[in-house]
Amino acid sequence: MKPDTEQFRNLYWQVLQFVKNSPNIRFYSTDISRIGPLDAEQEAWLSREYYPQVSDIIGEDIYAAVIFSEGHFKALVNNYIASQLLPLHEFIHFNYFTVKEEAMDWLLYMQKGQDLAIFAKS
């Protein structure tokens, strides 16, 4: 069931509180396979209001694995239109999956790459 605008924002504000309490966590996964695609208003709110706050709190790049249903993923690919009206948030590295295990593997791979990069700087 798709959350209404208030439910959607309240959930994301709860996640933001988690981010504030754990600013060192930089690898996230979200499974939206049961709610389907976000609508334009939700996407715009995330881009204009939410992501800038996440950036201010963490101050570093983060990685987000987004899990879709197969039908949702196909619809996005078939109907994709880039929006030049929304700001880009280059600190968030999104990757999209239809299988949770693949999403977790990607996050682990990205985390190991970051650990190696940090070790190389030492």
mmCIF file of C-alpha atoms in Angstrom:
data_model
loop_
_atom_site.group_PDB
_atom_site.id
_atom_site.type_symbol
_atom_site.label_atom_id
_atom_site.label_comp_id
_atom_site.label_asym_id
_atom_site.label_seq_id
_atom_site.Cartn_x
_atom_site.Cartn_y
_atom_site.Cartn_z
ATOM 1 C CA MET A 1 0.000 0.000 0.000
ATOM 2 C CA LYS A 2 1.364 3.382 -0.996
ATOM 3 C CA PRO A 3 1.754 5.826 1.920
ATOM 4 C CA ASP A 4 0.067 9.192 1.668
ATOM 5 C CA THR A 5 2.206 12.346 1.694
ATOM 6 C CA GLU A 6 2.068 12.772 5.477
ATOM 7 C CA GLN A 7 2.980 9.130 6.165
ATOM 8 C CA PHE A 8 5.777 9.295 3.612
ATOM 9 C CA ARG A 9 7.315 12.438 5.111
ATOM 10 C CA ASN A 10 6.920 11.200 8.699
ATOM 11 C CA LEU A 11 8.757 7.994 7.847
ATOM 12 C CA TYR A 12 11.607 9.884 6.201
ATOM 13 C CA TRP A 13 11.822 12.306 9.162
ATOM 14 C CA GLN A 14 12.209 9.253 11.417
ATOM 15 C CA VAL A 15 15.025 8.022 9.188
ATOM 16 C CA LEU A 16 16.638 11.471 9.376
ATOM 17 C CA GLN A 17 16.627 11.208 13.182
ATOM 18 C CA PHE A 18 18.448 7.886 12.842
ATOM 19 C CA VAL A 19 20.979 9.542 10.514
ATOM 20 C CA LYS A 20 21.502 12.357 13.044
ATOM 21 C CA ASN A 21 22.165 9.796 15.778
ATOM 22 C CA SER A 22 24.443 7.684 13.555
ATOM 23 C CA PRO A 23 26.215 10.106 11.170
ATOM 24 C CA ASN A 24 29.065 7.661 10.525
ATOM 25 C CA ILE A 25 26.787 5.186 8.739
ATOM 26 C CA ARG A 26 27.207 5.734 5.018
ATOM 27 C CA PHE A 27 25.635 2.598 3.490
ATOM 28 C CA TYR A 28 21.862 2.330 3.270
ATOM 29 C CA SER A 29 19.253 0.071 1.753
ATOM 30 C CA THR A 30 15.608 0.841 1.136
ATOM 31 C CA ASP A 31 13.020 -1.629 -0.116
ATOM 32 C CA ILE A 32 10.123 0.079 -1.881
ATOM 33 C CA SER A 33 8.974 -3.031 -3.727
ATOM 34 C CA ARG A 34 5.649 -3.098 -1.878
ATOM 35 C CA ILE A 35 4.724 0.574 -2.327
ATOM 36 C CA GLY A 36 5.742 1.050 -5.955
ATOM 37 C CA PRO A 37 7.232 4.145 -7.508
ATOM 38 C CA LEU A 38 7.314 7.434 -5.683
ATOM 39 C CA ASP A 39 5.168 10.147 -7.185
ATOM 40 C CA ALA A 40 6.576 13.407 -8.535
ATOM 41 C CA GLU A 41 5.705 15.334 -5.356
ATOM 42 C CA GLN A 42 7.521 12.782 -3.172
ATOM 43 C CA GLU A 43 10.581 12.807 -5.430
ATOM 44 C CA ALA A 44 10.648 16.612 -5.438
ATOM 45 C CA TRP A 45 10.340 16.780 -1.634
ATOM 46 C CA LEU A 46 13.200 14.308 -1.196
ATOM 47 C CA SER A 47 15.388 16.213 -3.621
ATOM 48 C CA ARG A 48 14.661 19.741 -2.413
ATOM 49 C CA GLU A 49 14.192 19.283 1.323
ATOM 50 C CA TYR A 50 15.340 15.900 2.557
ATOM 51 C CA TYR A 51 18.599 15.098 0.762
ATOM 52 C CA PRO A 52 20.189 18.495 1.533
ATOM 53 C CA GLN A 53 19.622 17.837 5.244
ATOM 54 C CA VAL A 54 21.176 14.376 4.960
ATOM 55 C CA SER A 55 24.181 15.949 3.232
ATOM 56 C CA ASP A 56 24.535 18.573 5.977
ATOM 57 C CA ILE A 57 24.467 15.895 8.684
ATOM 58 C CA ILE A 58 26.814 13.351 7.129
ATOM 59 C CA GLY A 59 29.076 15.631 5.107
ATOM 60 C CA GLU A 60 30.458 12.719 3.067
ATOM 61 C CA ASP A 61 29.362 10.497 0.213
ATOM 62 C CA ILE A 62 26.761 7.846 1.018
ATOM 63 C CA TYR A 63 25.653 4.734 -0.839
ATOM 64 C CA ALA A 64 22.027 3.687 -1.177
ATOM 65 C CA ALA A 65 20.738 0.415 -2.595
ATOM 66 C CA VAL A 66 17.110 0.772 -3.664
ATOM 67 C CA ILE A 67 15.096 -2.425 -4.069
ATOM 68 C CA PHE A 68 12.151 -2.406 -6.487
ATOM 69 C CA SER A 69 9.702 -5.032 -7.629
ATOM 70 C CA GLU A 70 10.450 -6.427 -11.093
ATOM 71 C CA GLY A 71 7.362 -4.695 -12.551
ATOM 72 C CA HIS A 72 8.276 -1.379 -10.941
ATOM 73 C CA PHE A 73 11.814 -1.625 -12.278
ATOM 74 C CA LYS A 74 10.597 -2.367 -15.815
ATOM 75 C CA ALA A 75 8.133 0.523 -15.684
ATOM 76 C CA LEU A 76 10.876 2.905 -14.582
ATOM 77 C CA VAL A 77 13.196 1.790 -17.358
ATOM 78 C CA ASN A 78 10.467 1.993 -20.002
ATOM 79 C CA ASN A 79 9.069 5.340 -18.830
ATOM 80 C CA TYR A 80 12.242 7.084 -17.649
ATOM 81 C CA ILE A 81 12.375 10.819 -18.249
ATOM 82 C CA ALA A 82 15.210 12.778 -16.666
ATOM 83 C CA SER A 83 14.031 15.770 -14.705
ATOM 84 C CA GLN A 84 16.263 18.786 -15.111
ATOM 85 C CA LEU A 85 14.104 20.685 -12.652
ATOM 86 C CA LEU A 86 15.327 18.789 -9.580
ATOM 87 C CA PRO A 87 18.748 19.441 -8.094
ATOM 88 C CA LEU A 88 21.390 16.739 -8.347
ATOM 89 C CA HIS A 89 22.790 15.297 -5.161
ATOM 90 C CA GLU A 90 26.121 13.875 -6.155
ATOM 91 C CA PHE A 91 26.959 12.810 -2.600
ATOM 92 C CA ILE A 92 24.364 10.009 -2.841
ATOM 93 C CA HIS A 93 25.421 7.060 -4.956
ATOM 94 C CA PHE A 94 22.232 5.180 -5.796
ATOM 95 C CA ASN A 95 22.067 1.719 -7.312
ATOM 96 C CA TYR A 96 18.852 -0.117 -8.107
ATOM 97 C CA PHE A 97 17.988 -3.791 -7.647
ATOM 98 C CA THR A 98 15.100 -6.216 -7.788
ATOM 99 C CA VAL A 99 16.775 -8.765 -5.482
ATOM 100 C CA LYS A 100 17.666 -7.887 -1.885
ATOM 101 C CA GLU A 101 20.738 -10.144 -1.814
ATOM 102 C CA GLU A 102 22.207 -8.364 -4.844
ATOM 103 C CA ALA A 103 21.626 -5.009 -3.138
ATOM 104 C CA MET A 104 23.412 -6.205 0.001
ATOM 105 C CA ASP A 105 26.300 -7.608 -2.071
ATOM 106 C CA TRP A 106 26.711 -4.237 -3.797
ATOM 107 C CA LEU A 107 26.729 -2.350 -0.494
ATOM 108 C CA LEU A 108 29.322 -4.753 0.909
ATOM 109 C CA TYR A 109 31.441 -4.355 -2.228
ATOM 110 C CA MET A 110 31.226 -0.558 -1.983
ATOM 111 C CA GLN A 111 32.080 -0.649 1.717
ATOM 112 C CA LYS A 112 35.149 -2.812 1.096
ATOM 113 C CA GLY A 113 36.221 -0.381 -1.617
ATOM 114 C CA GLN A 114 35.917 2.495 0.852
ATOM 115 C CA ASP A 115 37.905 0.585 3.471
ATOM 116 C CA LEU A 116 40.650 0.022 0.928
ATOM 117 C CA ALA A 117 40.629 3.690 -0.073
ATOM 118 C CA ILE A 118 40.922 4.744 3.561
ATOM 119 C CA PHE A 119 43.729 2.249 4.169
ATOM 120 C CA ALA A 120 45.580 3.508 1.090
ATOM 121 C CA LYS A 121 45.453 7.090 2.440
ATOM 122 C CA SER A 122 47.086 6.093 5.736
#
